[in-house]
């Protein structure tokens, strides 16, 4: 007995007595008898009961969660009656409860089409399983479509099919499904939000990611994956789209996304080949015509582009991009009245989208505004829907009740999404314009003339060796549960020759502890004097500067015309103005000038806006609210989160008119800059209209940008500006959407003699290159310039045009860094700066961090960036302020550069700063232009010097200076590779004072 027990114990079971062995045998016998009993019972029911009785027993077993028995009984019914719909449906339900989704779909698909309500339930259930369990959306769509053939008003199928369409990249088709939910009065706020922003509305991306892991062979999974990748990984997206079209060539959305990918990557030859092979079904998609419009636009065929955008709107009158671009094309064609119709509609469509960003902050007000805008746009179903949604939340809302009562009689069955009287394509007929011929003009590949130099651009950070020791303090408080908005904005950089020795000095703004403490001395702005020997000296105390508030941007200008550059510093609360006393010291004159303000100023500038030779001041203000600096924003569940610009109202910018006697008068309302929007971060003053008066471009965060055209009639009258961003093409990006804009660079990007703008934007938003067109309007050329894809994975702040290798074509440099730490979501926080080399005026190429130098390999939180040639070697350098690292003195170390010509300007009849002066140089048949600007983008003020790269050209034929006063001066064969100094109305050019000894 002991031997037996030991042997069994060695097998992992311990039997202590023979009695236990007998018990085990008895248990096995019992289980066998029980199984036989169940089998016999089932056989009894099978052979003794009718199919209807068996089904009732199966239903009883299902209700008792006996899913194995329920499926067995239901399958028995189907064995004798293969088309017994109820049994097939129950078998499917039991299978899914048993975790066997494939078997469930097999049962459900066998339900015959003539089984009335049962087939609807079966097809829907099969579609739901295929979509959410098996991740086979193509098959799921087929089931939902079959349901809607049986019952066109089946709400669950409309809803899941709409979700499927959005998730897997077929957004345009989802619009009709969401509208049908409105008509069926079975909609949610998500349905309305999608209709407001169909191209940017987000579905549950985790389902798409799971689908891609489980079933990437499904064409819709490939399409959805390609749609998510399109801008970030265009090569992979294109490969997936081509695979989709091999299997499903008539899949409309795959076709248009392929066309968009080709056009976005600048491959116009491939785009034309794509266009030539499109199946007829794709002609009905609005994006097909919008892409054709984009191509015609890029080729300079504005008439053809207008016709294409018009055709796009005939397919979908609410297409935001086509609406905006058609307005732009009509402006180019001088059809201003027609253009205004589309631009006004585009702005309203954008306003509806912006409202969705504020929905969770103030739902009732958002619904009220959305209903009103939708009604103005002729979107009567949506206006009614927002009103109905508001009443569900608050039945006492009078406005909502009145809107529902007014609109209900108008919602007839034949009413389209846009009421006929609001369809602008019926008001403007462009059918007489022929559709373009799809041939390349060569504009896409022909590079401008260039004399090449070696593109071995390199920079080194020499801040430490030069004695520039400075780190911005943003008072990031670990005690607060989320970052306060002001913690991410600073700091600024200004270049000025404060002591007049010919060497550019540096001013860096500083934050401080918050709440503000008067007379604190630990964190103050710093002035660094350039000693001319490769070193800087901190002269803040010696210069009697004590800017002890929380500073943002800074600007330079000679406000009192005494020949010494003064300072104006932007702060969180009261700004400060410092007068340069001419003896190496500054005085705080804020009180006597009256320019302190009381808002959150981010950037600022000094420039003479009315031509009276006295520089005025423009302060760019950001967010407003009594608690803008203290508010802790929260998610709907109460968890703290970082506040966003959508949580606050826009702060009004301020304009101060220089009275010429040391005093300023606020001229905001009278000057025309009092607008209803604008959360400003960056600014430039630049004469883009050739009037001699600088215009103002303000980069706004999440609001439409502002572009104030200077319409001042004479120097004897105060400044008068008119906001013209929409009609000038500067309000939005190419899709007619606002962006979170920060930095601004000004220069002639494509060497066509017209000044262009480059704007940095938020993470996952492309930076935007606005190319000026003849006639003074701008088009978004980001895609054609090769700047779209490289700027998506970064959040840009300071930026400047800079000719790093002096080849005559302006490159771009940008500093980057996020405002919120989202690394847990695989979003970078610190980011590398970027340098884009201009290849002949048509394309920009991002240079590798390794080739540029160690600084470009560092991840930082970059903010302000200003241009300067601090060592006066003719190669432009930059100074960059960071939130998490010392300021960088990024010195141009490029070897084998081209020749150059550097020039500084002093006005006489014009203001001494000479802002708005345009300089043109000519060598043979090649000309370059540059303009002296103020503001200089994000919290920056550049060195007041223009440097022209000449490449291998060893002379200049002519140099022409056009002063804002109207005076034009021409100089023949000026010297090159030197720094020149020009005074208005003086007939000779002077050389800048020589360099100091390096001893």
PDB file of N, CA and C in Angstrom, residues 715-750:
ATOM      1  N   UNK A 715       1.759 111.976 -43.754  1.00  0.00           N
ATOM      2  CA  UNK A 715       2.454 112.064 -42.460  1.00  0.00           C
ATOM      3  C   UNK A 715       1.762 112.989 -41.473  1.00  0.00           C
ATOM      4  N   UNK A 716       0.912 113.835 -41.972  1.00  0.00           N
ATOM      5  CA  UNK A 716       0.229 114.762 -41.082  1.00  0.00           C
ATOM      6  C   UNK A 716      -0.966 114.141 -40.376  1.00  0.00           C
ATOM      7  N   UNK A 717      -1.353 112.949 -40.796  1.00  0.00           N
ATOM      8  CA  UNK A 717      -2.501 112.275 -40.194  1.00  0.00           C
ATOM      9  C   UNK A 717      -2.036 111.073 -39.391  1.00  0.00           C
ATOM     10  N   UNK A 718      -2.764 110.717 -38.335  1.00  0.00           N
ATOM     11  CA  UNK A 718      -2.375 109.556 -37.526  1.00  0.00           C
ATOM     12  C   UNK A 718      -2.492 108.257 -38.337  1.00  0.00           C
ATOM     13  N   UNK A 719      -1.869 107.193 -37.846  1.00  0.00           N
ATOM     14  CA  UNK A 719      -1.932 105.911 -38.564  1.00  0.00           C
ATOM     15  C   UNK A 719      -3.366 105.397 -38.690  1.00  0.00           C
ATOM     16  N   UNK A 720      -3.662 104.831 -39.842  1.00  0.00           N
ATOM     17  CA  UNK A 720      -4.951 104.192 -40.085  1.00  0.00           C
ATOM     18  C   UNK A 720      -4.688 102.868 -40.792  1.00  0.00           C
ATOM     19  N   UNK A 721      -5.111 101.775 -40.170  1.00  0.00           N
ATOM     20  CA  UNK A 721      -4.852 100.445 -40.722  1.00  0.00           C
ATOM     21  C   UNK A 721      -6.166  99.713 -40.919  1.00  0.00           C
ATOM     22  N   UNK A 722      -6.173  98.812 -41.883  1.00  0.00           N
ATOM     23  CA  UNK A 722      -7.377  98.028 -42.187  1.00  0.00           C
ATOM     24  C   UNK A 722      -7.021  96.553 -42.159  1.00  0.00           C
ATOM     25  N   UNK A 723      -7.757  95.776 -41.359  1.00  0.00           N
ATOM     26  CA  UNK A 723      -7.494  94.337 -41.265  1.00  0.00           C
ATOM     27  C   UNK A 723      -7.928  93.662 -42.569  1.00  0.00           C
ATOM     28  N   UNK A 724      -6.989  92.978 -43.228  1.00  0.00           N
ATOM     29  CA  UNK A 724      -7.229  92.429 -44.564  1.00  0.00           C
ATOM     30  C   UNK A 724      -6.662  91.028 -44.719  1.00  0.00           C
ATOM     31  N   UNK A 725      -6.559  90.273 -43.635  1.00  0.00           N
ATOM     32  CA  UNK A 725      -5.876  88.975 -43.711  1.00  0.00           C
ATOM     33  C   UNK A 725      -6.582  88.000 -44.625  1.00  0.00           C
ATOM     34  N   UNK A 726      -7.908  87.918 -44.529  1.00  0.00           N
ATOM     35  CA  UNK A 726      -8.624  86.925 -45.329  1.00  0.00           C
ATOM     36  C   UNK A 726      -8.487  87.234 -46.811  1.00  0.00           C
ATOM     37  N   UNK A 727      -8.738  88.465 -47.196  1.00  0.00           N
ATOM     38  CA  UNK A 727      -8.696  88.800 -48.615  1.00  0.00           C
ATOM     39  C   UNK A 727      -7.274  88.780 -49.169  1.00  0.00           C
ATOM     40  N   UNK A 728      -6.269  88.850 -48.272  1.00  0.00           N
ATOM     41  CA  UNK A 728      -4.881  88.812 -48.727  1.00  0.00           C
ATOM     42  C   UNK A 728      -4.301  87.412 -48.721  1.00  0.00           C
ATOM     43  N   UNK A 729      -5.034  86.444 -48.178  1.00  0.00           N
ATOM     44  CA  UNK A 729      -4.554  85.065 -48.148  1.00  0.00           C
ATOM     45  C   UNK A 729      -3.655  84.750 -46.983  1.00  0.00           C
ATOM     46  N   UNK A 730      -3.632  85.609 -45.952  1.00  0.00           N
ATOM     47  CA  UNK A 730      -2.729  85.410 -44.821  1.00  0.00           C
ATOM     48  C   UNK A 730      -3.436  84.983 -43.548  1.00  0.00           C
ATOM     49  N   UNK A 731      -4.759  84.899 -43.573  1.00  0.00           N
ATOM     50  CA  UNK A 731      -5.496  84.552 -42.361  1.00  0.00           C
ATOM     51  C   UNK A 731      -5.346  83.088 -41.998  1.00  0.00           C
ATOM     52  N   UNK A 732      -5.386  82.220 -43.026  1.00  0.00           N
ATOM     53  CA  UNK A 732      -5.440  80.780 -42.812  1.00  0.00           C
ATOM     54  C   UNK A 732      -4.351  80.089 -43.617  1.00  0.00           C
ATOM     55  N   UNK A 733      -4.212  78.785 -43.396  1.00  0.00           N
ATOM     56  CA  UNK A 733      -3.376  77.974 -44.276  1.00  0.00           C
ATOM     57  C   UNK A 733      -4.196  77.565 -45.494  1.00  0.00           C
ATOM     58  N   UNK A 734      -3.648  76.727 -46.353  1.00  0.00           N
ATOM     59  CA  UNK A 734      -4.254  76.492 -47.666  1.00  0.00           C
ATOM     60  C   UNK A 734      -5.629  75.849 -47.578  1.00  0.00           C
ATOM     61  N   UNK A 735      -5.930  75.154 -46.478  1.00  0.00           N
ATOM     62  CA  UNK A 735      -7.238  74.532 -46.342  1.00  0.00           C
ATOM     63  C   UNK A 735      -8.286  75.483 -45.784  1.00  0.00           C
ATOM     64  N   UNK A 736      -7.883  76.739 -45.563  1.00  0.00           N
ATOM     65  CA  UNK A 736      -8.818  77.687 -44.985  1.00  0.00           C
ATOM     66  C   UNK A 736      -9.001  77.502 -43.500  1.00  0.00           C
ATOM     67  N   UNK A 737      -8.012  76.924 -42.828  1.00  0.00           N
ATOM     68  CA  UNK A 737      -8.101  76.638 -41.397  1.00  0.00           C
ATOM     69  C   UNK A 737      -7.125  77.508 -40.623  1.00  0.00           C
ATOM     70  N   UNK A 738      -7.517  77.849 -39.400  1.00  0.00           N
ATOM     71  CA  UNK A 738      -6.594  78.555 -38.526  1.00  0.00           C
ATOM     72  C   UNK A 738      -5.538  77.593 -38.007  1.00  0.00           C
ATOM     73  N   UNK A 739      -4.430  78.151 -37.571  1.00  0.00           N
ATOM     74  CA  UNK A 739      -3.368  77.361 -36.967  1.00  0.00           C
ATOM     75  C   UNK A 739      -2.913  78.049 -35.682  1.00  0.00           C
ATOM     76  N   UNK A 740      -2.138  77.326 -34.909  1.00  0.00           N
ATOM     77  CA  UNK A 740      -1.535  77.916 -33.714  1.00  0.00           C
ATOM     78  C   UNK A 740      -0.190  78.477 -34.135  1.00  0.00           C
ATOM     79  N   UNK A 741      -0.176  79.747 -34.513  1.00  0.00           N
ATOM     80  CA  UNK A 741       0.996  80.369 -35.134  1.00  0.00           C
ATOM     81  C   UNK A 741       1.868  81.046 -34.084  1.00  0.00           C
ATOM     82  N   UNK A 742       3.152  80.979 -34.281  1.00  0.00           N
ATOM     83  CA  UNK A 742       4.096  81.576 -33.347  1.00  0.00           C
ATOM     84  C   UNK A 742       5.062  82.520 -34.051  1.00  0.00           C
ATOM     85  N   UNK A 743       6.094  81.969 -34.660  1.00  0.00           N
ATOM     86  CA  UNK A 743       7.152  82.785 -35.231  1.00  0.00           C
ATOM     87  C   UNK A 743       6.859  83.225 -36.650  1.00  0.00           C
ATOM     88  N   UNK A 744       7.551  84.301 -37.078  1.00  0.00           N
ATOM     89  CA  UNK A 744       7.392  84.828 -38.431  1.00  0.00           C
ATOM     90  C   UNK A 744       8.766  85.202 -38.971  1.00  0.00           C
ATOM     91  N   UNK A 745       9.056  84.768 -40.191  1.00  0.00           N
ATOM     92  CA  UNK A 745      10.258  85.188 -40.896  1.00  0.00           C
ATOM     93  C   UNK A 745       9.848  85.935 -42.154  1.00  0.00           C
ATOM     94  N   UNK A 746      10.618  86.950 -42.538  1.00  0.00           N
ATOM     95  CA  UNK A 746      10.301  87.797 -43.683  1.00  0.00           C
ATOM     96  C   UNK A 746      11.470  87.776 -44.652  1.00  0.00           C
ATOM     97  N   UNK A 747      11.178  87.514 -45.930  1.00  0.00           N
ATOM     98  CA  UNK A 747      12.227  87.535 -46.943  1.00  0.00           C
ATOM     99  C   UNK A 747      11.690  87.077 -48.280  1.00  0.00           C
ATOM    100  N   UNK A 748      12.502  87.223 -49.304  1.00  0.00           N
ATOM    101  CA  UNK A 748      12.117  86.802 -50.656  1.00  0.00           C
ATOM    102  C   UNK A 748      12.536  85.350 -50.843  1.00  0.00           C
ATOM    103  N   UNK A 749      11.625  84.438 -50.518  1.00  0.00           N
ATOM    104  CA  UNK A 749      11.976  83.016 -50.470  1.00  0.00           C
ATOM    105  C   UNK A 749      12.281  82.441 -51.844  1.00  0.00           C
ATOM    106  N   UNK A 750      11.590  82.897 -52.876  1.00  0.00           N
ATOM    107  CA  UNK A 750      11.760  82.303 -54.207  1.00  0.00           C
ATOM    108  C   UNK A 750      12.446  83.233 -55.177  1.00  0.00           C
TER     109      UNK A 750
END
